[in-house]
Coordinates of C-alpha atoms and ligand atoms in Angstrom, one line a residue:
M1365 CA -17.5 -52.7 -28.4
A1366 CA -14.2 -51.1 -27.3
N1367 CA -13.6 -49.9 -30.9
K1368 CA -17.1 -48.3 -31.0
I1369 CA -16.3 -46.3 -27.8
D1370 CA -12.9 -45.3 -29.2
I1371 CA -14.5 -43.9 -32.4
L1372 CA -17.2 -42.1 -30.5
G1373 CA -14.6 -40.6 -28.1
A1374 CA -12.5 -39.5 -31.1
A1375 CA -15.5 -38.0 -32.8
A1376 CA -16.4 -36.1 -29.7
A1377 CA -12.9 -34.8 -29.3
I1378 CA -12.8 -33.6 -32.9
A1379 CA -16.2 -31.9 -32.5
K1380 CA -15.0 -30.2 -29.4
G1381 CA -11.8 -29.0 -31.1
M1382 CA -13.7 -27.7 -34.2
G1383 CA -16.1 -25.9 -31.8
V1384 CA -13.1 -24.0 -30.4
T1385 CA -11.9 -23.3 -33.9
F1386 CA -15.2 -21.9 -35.1
K1387 CA -15.7 -19.9 -32.0
E1388 CA -12.3 -18.2 -32.5
M1389 CA -13.1 -17.6 -36.2
M1390 CA -16.1 -15.6 -35.2
S1391 CA -14.2 -13.5 -32.5
P1392 CA -13.0 -10.1 -33.4
T1393 CA -9.4 -10.0 -34.6
V1394 CA -6.7 -8.8 -32.1
T1395 CA -4.0 -8.3 -34.7
E1396 CA -2.4 -4.9 -34.6
Y1397 CA -1.3 -3.5 -38.0
Y1398 CA 1.6 -1.5 -36.8
P1399 CA 3.0 0.7 -38.3
D1400 CA 0.0 1.2 -40.6
E1401 CA -2.2 1.8 -37.6
A1402 CA -1.2 3.2 -34.2
P1403 CA -1.0 0.5 -31.5
K1404 CA -3.3 0.6 -28.5
F1405 CA -1.7 1.0 -25.1
E1406 CA -2.8 0.3 -21.6
E1407 CA -3.2 3.5 -19.6
R1408 CA -0.2 2.5 -17.4
F1409 CA 2.2 1.7 -20.3
R1410 CA 5.6 3.3 -19.5
G1411 CA 6.7 5.0 -22.6
A1412 CA 8.9 8.0 -23.2
H1413 CA 8.8 10.6 -20.4
V1414 CA 6.7 13.7 -20.5
L1415 CA 7.4 16.9 -18.5
Q1416 CA 4.1 18.4 -17.4
R1417 CA 2.8 22.0 -16.9
D1418 CA 0.2 23.2 -14.5
E1419 CA -3.1 24.9 -15.6
N1420 CA -1.4 28.3 -15.8
G1421 CA 1.2 27.0 -18.2
M1422 CA 4.0 26.9 -15.6
E1423 CA 6.4 24.0 -15.6
K1424 CA 5.6 21.6 -12.8
C1425 CA 9.2 20.7 -12.3
V1426 CA 10.8 22.6 -9.4
A1427 CA 14.3 21.1 -9.9
C1428 CA 14.3 19.2 -6.6
F1429 CA 16.5 16.4 -8.0
L1430 CA 14.4 13.7 -6.3
C1431 CA 13.9 11.9 -9.7
A1432 CA 17.6 11.9 -10.4
A1433 CA 18.3 10.6 -6.9
A1434 CA 15.8 7.8 -7.4
C1435 CA 17.0 6.7 -10.8
P1436 CA 18.8 3.4 -10.6
A1437 CA 20.4 3.9 -14.0
D1438 CA 21.7 7.4 -13.3
C1439 CA 20.3 8.7 -16.5
I1440 CA 18.7 12.0 -15.5
Y1441 CA 20.7 15.1 -15.7
I1442 CA 19.3 18.4 -14.3
E1443 CA 20.6 21.9 -14.0
A1444 CA 18.5 24.1 -11.6
A1445 CA 18.0 27.8 -11.8
E1446 CA 16.1 30.3 -9.6
N1447 CA 12.8 31.9 -10.6
T1448 CA 12.8 35.6 -10.3
D1449 CA 10.0 38.3 -10.3
K1450 CA 11.0 39.0 -13.9
V1451 CA 11.1 35.4 -15.1
R1452 CA 9.0 32.8 -13.5
I1453 CA 9.2 29.4 -15.2
S1454 CA 7.7 27.1 -12.5
G1455 CA 5.5 27.5 -9.4
G1456 CA 8.4 26.8 -7.0
E1457 CA 11.5 28.6 -6.1
R1458 CA 13.5 26.9 -8.8
Y1459 CA 13.0 25.3 -12.2
A1460 CA 15.0 23.0 -14.4
K1461 CA 17.0 25.0 -16.8
V1462 CA 18.3 21.8 -18.2
Y1463 CA 16.6 18.4 -17.9
N1464 CA 18.0 15.5 -19.9
I1465 CA 17.1 11.8 -19.9
D1466 CA 19.6 9.4 -21.5
Y1467 CA 17.6 6.7 -23.1
N1468 CA 20.7 4.7 -23.8
R1469 CA 20.5 3.9 -20.1
C1470 CA 16.8 4.2 -19.1
I1471 CA 15.2 1.0 -18.1
F1472 CA 11.6 2.5 -17.9
C1473 CA 11.3 1.4 -14.2
G1474 CA 9.1 4.4 -13.4
Y1475 CA 11.0 5.2 -10.1
C1476 CA 11.5 8.8 -11.3
V1477 CA 7.8 9.2 -11.8
E1478 CA 7.0 7.8 -8.3
A1479 CA 9.6 10.0 -6.7
C1480 CA 8.4 13.3 -8.2
P1481 CA 6.5 15.4 -5.5
T1482 CA 4.8 17.6 -8.1
D1483 CA 3.8 15.0 -10.8
A1484 CA 6.1 16.9 -13.2
I1485 CA 7.5 13.8 -14.8
T1486 CA 5.2 11.1 -16.1
H1487 CA 5.4 8.3 -18.6
G1488 CA 3.8 9.0 -22.0
H1489 CA 3.0 6.4 -24.6
G1490 CA 5.9 7.2 -26.9
F1491 CA 7.8 4.1 -27.8
E1492 CA 9.5 4.7 -31.2
L1493 CA 12.9 5.5 -29.6
A1494 CA 15.2 3.1 -31.4
S1495 CA 18.1 4.7 -33.2
Y1496 CA 21.4 3.7 -34.8
N1497 CA 22.9 7.0 -33.4
T1498 CA 23.1 6.8 -29.7
S1499 CA 23.6 10.6 -29.4
T1500 CA 20.0 11.0 -30.5
L1501 CA 18.8 9.0 -27.5
I1502 CA 19.6 11.8 -25.1
K1503 CA 16.3 13.7 -24.8
R1504 CA 16.2 17.2 -23.7
K1505 CA 13.7 19.2 -21.7
E1506 CA 12.5 20.7 -25.0
D1507 CA 11.7 17.3 -26.4
M1508 CA 9.7 16.2 -23.3
L1509 CA 7.9 19.4 -22.2
I1510 CA 4.2 19.5 -23.1
P1511 CA 2.8 22.5 -25.0
V1512 CA 1.3 25.3 -23.0
P1513 CA -2.4 24.5 -22.3
G1514 CA -5.0 26.5 -24.2
G1515 CA -5.6 30.0 -22.7
A1516 CA -2.4 29.9 -20.5
H1517 CA 0.7 32.0 -21.4
A1518 CA 4.0 30.4 -21.0
P1519 CA 6.8 32.7 -19.7
V1520 CA 9.0 34.0 -22.4
V1521 CA 12.5 32.7 -21.9
T1522 CA 15.4 34.2 -23.8
P1523 CA 19.1 33.7 -23.3
E1524 CA 19.2 37.2 -21.8
T1525 CA 16.6 36.4 -19.2
V1526 CA 18.0 33.0 -18.3
G1527 CA 21.5 34.6 -18.1
A1528 CA 20.2 37.2 -15.7
H1529 CA 20.1 34.6 -12.8
Ligands
SF4_2210 S1 12.3 5.2 -15.8 FE1 13.8 4.5 -14.3 S2 15.7 4.4 -15.4 FE2 14.3 5.6 -16.6 S3 14.8 7.7 -16.0 FE3 13.1 7.0 -14.7 S4 14.1 6.2 -12.8 FE4 15.7 6.4 -14.4
SF4_2211 S1 10.8 16.1 -12.3 FE1 9.9 16.1 -10.2 S2 11.4 15.0 -9.0 FE2 12.4 15.6 -10.8 S3 13.5 17.5 -10.4 FE3 11.5 18.0 -11.3 S4 10.1 18.2 -9.6 FE4 11.9 17.2 -8.8

């Protein structure tokens, strides 16, 4: 009698296990075929930083240095410059003439994003940052700044106009 119960128990366990197997076989696959297909990210994924513009095409960064002060890895380097009547780059008094992030040091903690009062710096979804040459891991403002939105006109910045400050 005990043997019969053991066999029935084993058969039930096998049936249960096979049920799970068949159920999973019918489920949609979750395999991501990177790099042949772009991976999917959660909205809050912290990838490479993006410097934002407002709806008029002005840079949102006003060079307040709060992101650099909040950065625990000390990897943000900013040089500020004044906006003038002739050359206006941001909506504030100042703008970031130089804005670098050193990805050799960045730990993607997001403190810079949280500290920014103008939502100028955000995390994008860029993740392909690995490099054998560490000098390429210092990203400049030009690498991070989004294009001017359609219809807006970005201010023209030349070495002469920037040098006029
Ligand atoms: S994500 Fe963190 S470590 Fe990277 S630049 Fe921002 S504050 Fe610094
Ligand atoms: S990105 Fe934001 S916090 Fe950093 S300097 Fe610009 S405005 Fe200030």
